[in-house]
Short mmCIF file of C-alpha atoms and ligand atoms in Angstrom, two decimals:
data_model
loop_
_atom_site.label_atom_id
_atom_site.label_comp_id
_atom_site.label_asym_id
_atom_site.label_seq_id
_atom_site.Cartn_x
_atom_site.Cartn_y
_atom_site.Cartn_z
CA UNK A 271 0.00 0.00 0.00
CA UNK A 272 1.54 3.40 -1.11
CA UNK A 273 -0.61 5.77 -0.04
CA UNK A 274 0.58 7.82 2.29
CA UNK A 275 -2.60 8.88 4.34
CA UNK A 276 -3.81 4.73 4.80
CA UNK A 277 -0.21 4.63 6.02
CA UNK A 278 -1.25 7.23 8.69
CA UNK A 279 -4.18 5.46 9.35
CA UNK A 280 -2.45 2.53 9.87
CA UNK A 281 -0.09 4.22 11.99
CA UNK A 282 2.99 3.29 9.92
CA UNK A 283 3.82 6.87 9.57
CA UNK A 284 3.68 8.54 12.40
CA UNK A 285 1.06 11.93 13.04
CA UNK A 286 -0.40 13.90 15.41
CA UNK A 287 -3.41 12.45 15.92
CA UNK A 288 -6.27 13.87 17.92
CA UNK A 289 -9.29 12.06 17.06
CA UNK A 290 -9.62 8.33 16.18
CA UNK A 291 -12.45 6.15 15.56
CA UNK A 292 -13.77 2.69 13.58
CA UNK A 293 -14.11 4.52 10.46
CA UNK A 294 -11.88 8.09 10.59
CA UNK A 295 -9.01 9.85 11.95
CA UNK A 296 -8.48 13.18 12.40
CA UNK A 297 -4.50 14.55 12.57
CA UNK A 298 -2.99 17.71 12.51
CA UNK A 299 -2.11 18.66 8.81
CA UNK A 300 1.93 18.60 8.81
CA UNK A 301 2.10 22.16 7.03
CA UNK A 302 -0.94 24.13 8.56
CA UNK A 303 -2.69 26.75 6.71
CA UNK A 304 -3.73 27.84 10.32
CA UNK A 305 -3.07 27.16 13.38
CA UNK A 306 -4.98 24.33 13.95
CA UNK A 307 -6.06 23.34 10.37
CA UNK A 308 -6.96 19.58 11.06
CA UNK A 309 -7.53 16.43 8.61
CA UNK A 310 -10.23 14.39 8.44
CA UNK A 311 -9.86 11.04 6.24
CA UNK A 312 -12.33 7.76 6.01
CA UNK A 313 -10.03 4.75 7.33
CA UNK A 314 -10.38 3.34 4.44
CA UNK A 315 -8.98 4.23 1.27
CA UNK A 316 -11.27 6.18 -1.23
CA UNK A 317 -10.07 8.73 -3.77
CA UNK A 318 -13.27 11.22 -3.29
CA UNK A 319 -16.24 11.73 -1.82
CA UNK A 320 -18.04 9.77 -4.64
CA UNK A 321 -16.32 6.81 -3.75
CA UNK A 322 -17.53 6.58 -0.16
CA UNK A 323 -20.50 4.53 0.05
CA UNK A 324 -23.57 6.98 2.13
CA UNK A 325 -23.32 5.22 5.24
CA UNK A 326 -19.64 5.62 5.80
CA UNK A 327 -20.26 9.44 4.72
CA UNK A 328 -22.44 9.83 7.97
CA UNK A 329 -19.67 8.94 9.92
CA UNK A 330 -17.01 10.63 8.49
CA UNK A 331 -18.91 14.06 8.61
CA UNK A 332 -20.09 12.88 12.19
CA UNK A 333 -16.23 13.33 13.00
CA UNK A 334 -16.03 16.67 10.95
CA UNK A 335 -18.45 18.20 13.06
CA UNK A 336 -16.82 16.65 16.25
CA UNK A 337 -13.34 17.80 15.42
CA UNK A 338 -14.93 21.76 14.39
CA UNK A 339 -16.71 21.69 18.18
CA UNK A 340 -13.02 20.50 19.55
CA UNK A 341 -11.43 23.08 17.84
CA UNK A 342 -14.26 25.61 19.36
CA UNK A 343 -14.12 24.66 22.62
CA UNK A 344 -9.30 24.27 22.86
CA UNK A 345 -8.63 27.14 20.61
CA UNK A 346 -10.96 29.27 21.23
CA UNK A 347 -12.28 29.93 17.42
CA UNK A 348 -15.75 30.18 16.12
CA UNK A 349 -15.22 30.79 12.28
CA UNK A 350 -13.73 27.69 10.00
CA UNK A 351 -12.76 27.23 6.20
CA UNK A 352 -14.24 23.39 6.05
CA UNK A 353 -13.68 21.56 2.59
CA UNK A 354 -11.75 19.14 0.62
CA UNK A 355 -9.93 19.59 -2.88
CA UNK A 356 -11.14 17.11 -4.98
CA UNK A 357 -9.07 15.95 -8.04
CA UNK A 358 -6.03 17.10 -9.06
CA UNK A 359 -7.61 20.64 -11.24
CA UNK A 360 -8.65 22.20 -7.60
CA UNK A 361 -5.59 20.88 -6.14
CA UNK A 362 -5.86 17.47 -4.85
CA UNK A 363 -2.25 16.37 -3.80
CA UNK A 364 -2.75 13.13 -2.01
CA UNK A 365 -5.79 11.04 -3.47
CA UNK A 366 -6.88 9.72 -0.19
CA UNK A 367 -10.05 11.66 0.68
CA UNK A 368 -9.32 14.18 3.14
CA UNK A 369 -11.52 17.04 4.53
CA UNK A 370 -9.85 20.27 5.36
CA UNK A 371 -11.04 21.76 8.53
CA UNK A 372 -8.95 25.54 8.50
CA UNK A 373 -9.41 27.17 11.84
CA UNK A 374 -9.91 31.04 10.90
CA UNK A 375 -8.96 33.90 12.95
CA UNK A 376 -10.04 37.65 13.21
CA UNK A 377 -8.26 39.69 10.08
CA UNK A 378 -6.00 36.56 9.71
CA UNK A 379 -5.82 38.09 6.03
CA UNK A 380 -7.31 35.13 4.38
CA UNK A 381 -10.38 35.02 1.85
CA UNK A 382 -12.99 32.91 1.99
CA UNK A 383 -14.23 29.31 0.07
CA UNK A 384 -14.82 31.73 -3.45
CA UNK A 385 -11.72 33.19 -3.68
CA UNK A 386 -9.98 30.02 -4.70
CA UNK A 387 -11.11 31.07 -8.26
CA UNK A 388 -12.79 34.17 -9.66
CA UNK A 389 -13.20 33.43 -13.01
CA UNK A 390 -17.01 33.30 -13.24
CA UNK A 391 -19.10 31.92 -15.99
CA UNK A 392 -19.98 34.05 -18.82
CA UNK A 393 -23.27 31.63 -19.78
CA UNK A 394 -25.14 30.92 -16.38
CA UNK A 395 -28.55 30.51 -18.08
CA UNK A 396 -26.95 27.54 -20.45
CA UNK A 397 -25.10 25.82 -17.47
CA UNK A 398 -28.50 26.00 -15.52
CA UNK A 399 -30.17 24.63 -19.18
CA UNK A 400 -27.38 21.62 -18.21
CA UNK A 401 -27.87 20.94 -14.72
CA UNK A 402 -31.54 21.27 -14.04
P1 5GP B 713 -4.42 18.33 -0.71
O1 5GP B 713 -3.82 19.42 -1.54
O2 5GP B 713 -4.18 16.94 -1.28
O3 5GP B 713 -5.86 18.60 -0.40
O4 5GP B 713 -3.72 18.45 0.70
C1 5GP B 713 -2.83 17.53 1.24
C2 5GP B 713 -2.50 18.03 2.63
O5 5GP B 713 -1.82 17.00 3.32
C3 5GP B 713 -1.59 19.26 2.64
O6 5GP B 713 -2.24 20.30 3.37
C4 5GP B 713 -0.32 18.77 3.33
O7 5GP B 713 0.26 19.74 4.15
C5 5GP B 713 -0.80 17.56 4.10
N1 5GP B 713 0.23 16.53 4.28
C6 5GP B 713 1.04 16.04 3.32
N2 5GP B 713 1.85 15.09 3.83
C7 5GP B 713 1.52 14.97 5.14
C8 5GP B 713 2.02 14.14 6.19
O8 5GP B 713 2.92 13.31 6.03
N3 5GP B 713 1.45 14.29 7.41
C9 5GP B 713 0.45 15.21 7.63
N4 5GP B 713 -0.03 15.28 8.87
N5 5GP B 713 -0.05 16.01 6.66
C10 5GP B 713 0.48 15.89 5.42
ZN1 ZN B 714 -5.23 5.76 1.11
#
């Protein structure tokens, strides 16, 4: 097995672990965007969020919620950037699903989820034509 997060799941690479349970783990993210920013992965291996089957998506958003109230309640923060880049155009690195959870801080000089990118969509009434 190669990939590096169901090696931290398996604990044969260590992490800083603060949440564990039969389906997810939650670990400090090595190179913090925040202080704080936590990762959330499934246990088992799935590239994306369409891979998990529903049940196992209960539980893994069971522990996002847990691990946003932790972060409430031992660093004192209220306001979160919660998300997950998914493939490798918006910047999926490791292809282990993984939900960002990105502690935010009064004027801590970041944007929010929609400045990631700003370059709009010229034809809204056709892509609504699509997706309806
Ligand atoms: P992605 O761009 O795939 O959504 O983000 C991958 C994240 O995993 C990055 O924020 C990166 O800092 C984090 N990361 C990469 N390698 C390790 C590691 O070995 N341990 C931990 N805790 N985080 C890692
Ligand atoms: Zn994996």
């Amino acid at each position: 097995m190669s990939c590096l997060f169901c090696k931290i799941a398996n604990k044969e690479i260590d992490s800083k672990i603060v949440y564990e349970d039969e389906f997810s783990i939650a670990f400090l993210d090595i190179n913090p965007s925040q202080k704080g920013h936590l990762l959330v992965i499934p246990k088992k291996h799935y590239q994306n969020l369409t891979e998990v089957p529903e049940e196992e998506i209960t539980k893994l958003f069971e522990t996002v919620k847990k691990m946003t109230i932790l972060l409430e309640e031992k660093l004192n923060v209220s306001s979160f950037n919660i998300g997950w880049n998914h493939g490798e155009d918006a910047g999926q690195v490791i292809n282990h699903l993984h939900i960002h959870i990105i502690p935010r801080y009064p004027n801590d000089g970041g944007g929010s989820m929609q400045t990631i990118v700003e370059t709009g969509d010229d034809n809204l009434e056709e892509t609504y034509q699509k997706l309806k």
